[in-house]
Amino acid sequence: MKVKKIILIGPPGGGKGTQAKHLEAEYGTIQLSTGDILREAISSGSDLGKKVKDIIEGGGLVSDEIMIGLIKERLLSNDVKSGFILDGFPRTISQASALNDFLEENSMKLDAVLEINVPDELLIERITGRFSCDNCGQGYHDSFKLPKLEGICDECGGTVFTRRKDDNKETVKTRLEAYNKQTSPLISFYKKIGILSVIDGNQDIKLVTKCIKEVLDA
């Protein structure tokens, strides 16, 4: 099976993480999320990792230069030779251009850029309805997945549940506005290159996976 090199683009709550796990299992690729890469850099204790730690702990944003450096380093790792799924990168045109240059220099080529498209109204419902078991972390939802027995976790029997403080309507709206503003130029960028495919994320998870596989296996 051909090694797959993929970029996943999608809003918070759009299902990127879920689909990335399916793709990892199907194609043997490695999911590379920016959050994981930053945490790996910090835990490594390297000079760059210490710099990242200082920036994050100080409430700052990691610069394009640092983020691109970390991504380049990660893409040259041995475990990525089986393919990769970039999740959360690139976020800007400058990051996308730098990534393209790097891939060309290293004789790599993207197979697809997949935009998982979900209407804002549905995303707000998805995110604001989330809650989880305080004991084991099992996730639930007011509309889509309630515990089988009210107030009792299916997995561990716990009775205490929590919601993220930022999973409220106002905060989610702000996050989506920022995402849409930031991402629209990126969508145009990859559309011009001719490797963008838009996936309807407003359907059953298995159907979303099926649509993605149809694009990748074409």
CSV table of C-alpha atoms in Angstrom, one decimal:
chain,number,residue,atom,x,y,z
A,1,MET,CA,0.0,0.0,0.0
A,2,LYS,CA,1.3,3.4,-0.9
A,3,VAL,CA,2.6,5.6,1.9
A,4,LYS,CA,0.1,8.4,2.6
A,5,LYS,CA,1.0,12.0,3.3
A,6,ILE,CA,-2.0,14.0,4.4
A,7,ILE,CA,-3.1,17.3,5.9
A,8,LEU,CA,-6.3,17.4,7.8
A,9,ILE,CA,-8.1,20.7,8.1
A,10,GLY,CA,-11.2,21.2,10.1
A,11,PRO,CA,-12.8,23.3,12.9
A,12,PRO,CA,-12.7,22.5,16.6
A,13,GLY,CA,-15.3,19.8,17.2
A,14,GLY,CA,-15.3,18.8,13.5
A,15,GLY,CA,-14.0,15.3,14.1
A,16,LYS,CA,-10.4,15.6,12.8
A,17,GLY,CA,-9.0,13.6,15.8
A,18,THR,CA,-11.5,10.8,15.3
A,19,GLN,CA,-10.8,10.5,11.6
A,20,ALA,CA,-7.0,10.7,12.1
A,21,LYS,CA,-7.2,7.6,14.3
A,22,HIS,CA,-9.1,5.7,11.6
A,23,LEU,CA,-6.5,6.7,9.0
A,24,GLU,CA,-3.7,5.6,11.3
A,25,ALA,CA,-5.2,2.2,11.6
A,26,GLU,CA,-6.1,1.9,7.9
A,27,TYR,CA,-2.9,3.2,6.3
A,28,GLY,CA,-0.3,2.8,9.0
A,29,THR,CA,0.3,6.5,9.0
A,30,ILE,CA,1.4,8.6,12.0
A,31,GLN,CA,-0.9,11.4,13.3
A,32,LEU,CA,1.2,14.5,14.0
A,33,SER,CA,-0.8,17.1,16.0
A,34,THR,CA,0.8,20.4,16.9
A,35,GLY,CA,-0.1,19.9,20.5
A,36,ASP,CA,1.7,16.6,20.7
A,37,ILE,CA,4.7,18.0,18.9
A,38,LEU,CA,5.0,20.9,21.3
A,39,ARG,CA,4.6,18.6,24.3
A,40,GLU,CA,7.3,16.2,22.9
A,41,ALA,CA,9.6,19.2,22.4
A,42,ILE,CA,9.1,20.4,26.0
A,43,SER,CA,9.6,16.9,27.5
A,44,SER,CA,12.8,16.4,25.5
A,45,GLY,CA,14.6,19.1,27.5
A,46,SER,CA,16.4,20.3,24.3
A,47,ASP,CA,17.3,24.0,24.0
A,48,LEU,CA,14.4,24.5,21.6
A,49,GLY,CA,12.1,22.6,23.9
A,50,LYS,CA,13.1,24.9,26.8
A,51,LYS,CA,12.4,27.9,24.6
A,52,VAL,CA,8.9,26.5,23.7
A,53,LYS,CA,8.2,25.9,27.4
A,54,ASP,CA,9.1,29.4,28.3
A,55,ILE,CA,6.9,30.9,25.6
A,56,ILE,CA,3.8,28.7,26.5
A,57,GLU,CA,4.2,29.2,30.3
A,58,GLY,CA,4.5,32.9,29.7
A,59,GLY,CA,1.2,32.9,27.8
A,60,GLY,CA,2.8,33.6,24.4
A,61,LEU,CA,2.2,32.1,21.0
A,62,VAL,CA,4.9,29.9,19.4
A,63,SER,CA,6.3,31.7,16.4
A,64,ASP,CA,6.0,30.4,12.8
A,65,GLU,CA,9.8,30.0,12.7
A,66,ILE,CA,9.8,27.7,15.8
A,67,MET,CA,6.8,25.7,14.8
A,68,ILE,CA,8.1,25.1,11.3
A,69,GLY,CA,11.4,24.0,12.7
A,70,LEU,CA,9.7,21.5,15.0
A,71,ILE,CA,7.5,20.2,12.1
A,72,LYS,CA,10.5,19.8,9.8
A,73,GLU,CA,12.4,17.9,12.5
A,74,ARG,CA,9.5,15.6,13.2
A,75,LEU,CA,8.9,14.8,9.4
A,76,LEU,CA,12.4,13.6,9.2
A,77,SER,CA,11.9,11.0,12.0
A,78,ASN,CA,12.1,7.3,11.1
A,79,ASP,CA,8.6,6.5,12.2
A,80,VAL,CA,7.2,9.1,9.7
A,81,LYS,CA,8.5,7.1,6.8
A,82,SER,CA,5.3,5.1,6.9
A,83,GLY,CA,3.3,8.3,6.2
A,84,PHE,CA,1.9,11.2,8.2
A,85,ILE,CA,-1.3,13.0,9.0
A,86,LEU,CA,-0.7,16.6,9.8
A,87,ASP,CA,-3.4,17.9,12.2
A,88,GLY,CA,-3.3,21.5,13.2
A,89,PHE,CA,-0.5,22.5,10.9
A,90,PRO,CA,-0.2,24.5,8.7
A,91,ARG,CA,-2.4,27.3,10.1
A,92,THR,CA,-1.2,30.2,7.9
A,93,ILE,CA,-0.1,30.8,4.3
A,94,SER,CA,3.5,31.3,5.5
A,95,GLN,CA,3.5,28.0,7.3
A,96,ALA,CA,1.9,26.3,4.2
A,97,SER,CA,4.6,27.8,1.9
A,98,ALA,CA,7.4,26.8,4.2
A,99,LEU,CA,6.0,23.2,4.4
A,100,ASN,CA,5.7,23.0,0.6
A,101,ASP,CA,9.4,24.1,0.2
A,102,PHE,CA,10.6,21.6,2.8
A,103,LEU,CA,8.7,18.7,1.2
A,104,GLU,CA,10.1,19.5,-2.3
A,105,GLU,CA,13.6,19.8,-0.9
A,106,ASN,CA,13.2,16.3,0.7
A,107,SER,CA,11.5,14.7,-2.3
A,108,MET,CA,8.2,14.4,-0.5
A,109,LYS,CA,4.8,15.1,-1.9
A,110,LEU,CA,1.4,15.5,-0.3
A,111,ASP,CA,-1.3,13.0,-1.4
A,112,ALA,CA,-4.2,15.1,-0.2
A,113,VAL,CA,-5.4,18.0,1.9
A,114,LEU,CA,-8.7,17.1,3.4
A,115,GLU,CA,-11.0,19.8,4.7
A,116,ILE,CA,-13.7,18.3,7.0
A,117,ASN,CA,-16.5,20.8,6.6
A,118,VAL,CA,-19.2,21.1,9.3
A,119,PRO,CA,-21.7,24.0,9.7
A,120,ASP,CA,-21.0,26.3,12.7
A,121,GLU,CA,-24.4,25.7,14.2
A,122,LEU,CA,-23.8,21.9,14.5
A,123,LEU,CA,-20.3,22.5,15.9
A,124,ILE,CA,-21.6,24.7,18.6
A,125,GLU,CA,-24.1,21.9,19.5
A,126,ARG,CA,-21.4,19.3,19.4
A,127,ILE,CA,-19.0,21.2,21.6
A,128,THR,CA,-21.3,22.8,24.2
A,129,GLY,CA,-23.0,19.4,24.8
A,130,ARG,CA,-19.7,17.6,25.8
A,131,PHE,CA,-19.0,16.3,29.2
A,132,SER,CA,-16.8,13.5,30.7
A,133,CYS,CA,-16.4,11.2,33.6
A,134,ASP,CA,-14.2,12.9,36.2
A,135,ASN,CA,-12.7,9.5,37.2
A,136,CYS,CA,-11.8,7.8,34.0
A,137,GLY,CA,-12.3,10.5,31.3
A,138,GLN,CA,-14.9,8.7,29.3
A,139,GLY,CA,-16.6,11.2,27.0
A,140,TYR,CA,-20.4,11.8,26.7
A,141,HIS,CA,-22.8,14.2,25.1
A,142,ASP,CA,-26.2,15.7,26.0
A,143,SER,CA,-27.6,14.9,22.6
A,144,PHE,CA,-25.5,12.1,21.1
A,145,LYS,CA,-24.2,9.9,23.9
A,146,LEU,CA,-25.6,9.8,27.4
A,147,PRO,CA,-24.6,7.2,30.0
A,148,LYS,CA,-26.8,4.1,29.8
A,149,LEU,CA,-27.8,4.7,33.4
A,150,GLU,CA,-28.4,8.3,34.3
A,151,GLY,CA,-25.6,9.8,36.4
A,152,ILE,CA,-23.4,6.6,36.2
A,153,CYS,CA,-20.4,6.2,33.9
A,154,ASP,CA,-20.6,3.2,31.6
A,155,GLU,CA,-16.9,2.5,31.9
A,156,CYS,CA,-16.0,2.8,35.6
A,157,GLY,CA,-19.3,3.4,37.5
A,158,GLY,CA,-18.2,6.9,38.5
A,159,THR,CA,-20.9,9.4,39.4
A,160,VAL,CA,-19.0,12.7,39.0
A,161,PHE,CA,-19.0,14.4,35.6
A,162,THR,CA,-17.3,17.6,34.4
A,163,ARG,CA,-17.5,20.0,31.4
A,164,ARG,CA,-14.6,22.1,30.1
A,165,LYS,CA,-15.0,25.8,31.1
A,166,ASP,CA,-14.4,26.9,27.5
A,167,ASP,CA,-17.1,24.7,26.1
A,168,ASN,CA,-19.7,27.4,26.3
A,169,LYS,CA,-21.6,29.0,23.4
A,170,GLU,CA,-19.8,32.4,23.5
A,171,THR,CA,-16.3,31.0,23.7
A,172,VAL,CA,-17.0,28.4,21.0
A,173,LYS,CA,-18.4,31.1,18.6
A,174,THR,CA,-15.2,33.2,19.1
A,175,ARG,CA,-13.0,30.1,18.4
A,176,LEU,CA,-15.0,29.3,15.3
A,177,GLU,CA,-14.8,32.9,14.0
A,178,ALA,CA,-11.0,32.9,14.5
A,179,TYR,CA,-10.7,29.5,12.8
A,180,ASN,CA,-12.8,30.6,9.8
A,181,LYS,CA,-10.9,33.8,9.4
A,182,GLN,CA,-7.5,32.0,9.7
A,183,THR,CA,-8.3,29.0,7.5
A,184,SER,CA,-10.1,30.5,4.5
A,185,PRO,CA,-6.8,31.7,2.9
A,186,LEU,CA,-5.4,28.3,3.5
A,187,ILE,CA,-8.3,26.6,1.7
A,188,SER,CA,-7.7,28.9,-1.3
A,189,PHE,CA,-4.0,28.1,-1.2
A,190,TYR,CA,-4.5,24.3,-1.5
A,191,LYS,CA,-7.4,24.7,-3.9
A,192,LYS,CA,-5.1,26.5,-6.3
A,193,ILE,CA,-2.5,23.8,-6.0
A,194,GLY,CA,-5.2,21.3,-6.9
A,195,ILE,CA,-4.9,18.8,-3.9
A,196,LEU,CA,-7.8,20.0,-1.7
A,197,SER,CA,-10.8,17.8,-1.2
A,198,VAL,CA,-13.8,18.9,0.9
A,199,ILE,CA,-15.4,16.2,3.0
A,200,ASP,CA,-18.9,16.6,4.4
A,201,GLY,CA,-18.4,16.2,8.1
A,202,ASN,CA,-22.2,16.6,8.8
A,203,GLN,CA,-22.8,12.9,8.6
A,204,ASP,CA,-22.2,9.6,10.4
A,205,ILE,CA,-18.6,9.1,11.4
A,206,LYS,CA,-18.3,5.9,9.3
A,207,LEU,CA,-19.6,7.7,6.3
A,208,VAL,CA,-17.0,10.5,6.8
A,209,THR,CA,-14.3,7.8,7.0
A,210,LYS,CA,-15.7,6.2,3.8
A,211,CYS,CA,-15.6,9.6,1.9
A,212,ILE,CA,-12.0,10.2,3.0
A,213,LYS,CA,-10.9,6.7,1.9
A,214,GLU,CA,-12.5,7.2,-1.5
A,215,VAL,CA,-10.4,10.3,-2.0
A,216,LEU,CA,-7.2,8.7,-0.8
A,217,ASP,CA,-7.7,5.4,-2.7
A,218,ALA,CA,-8.6,7.2,-6.0
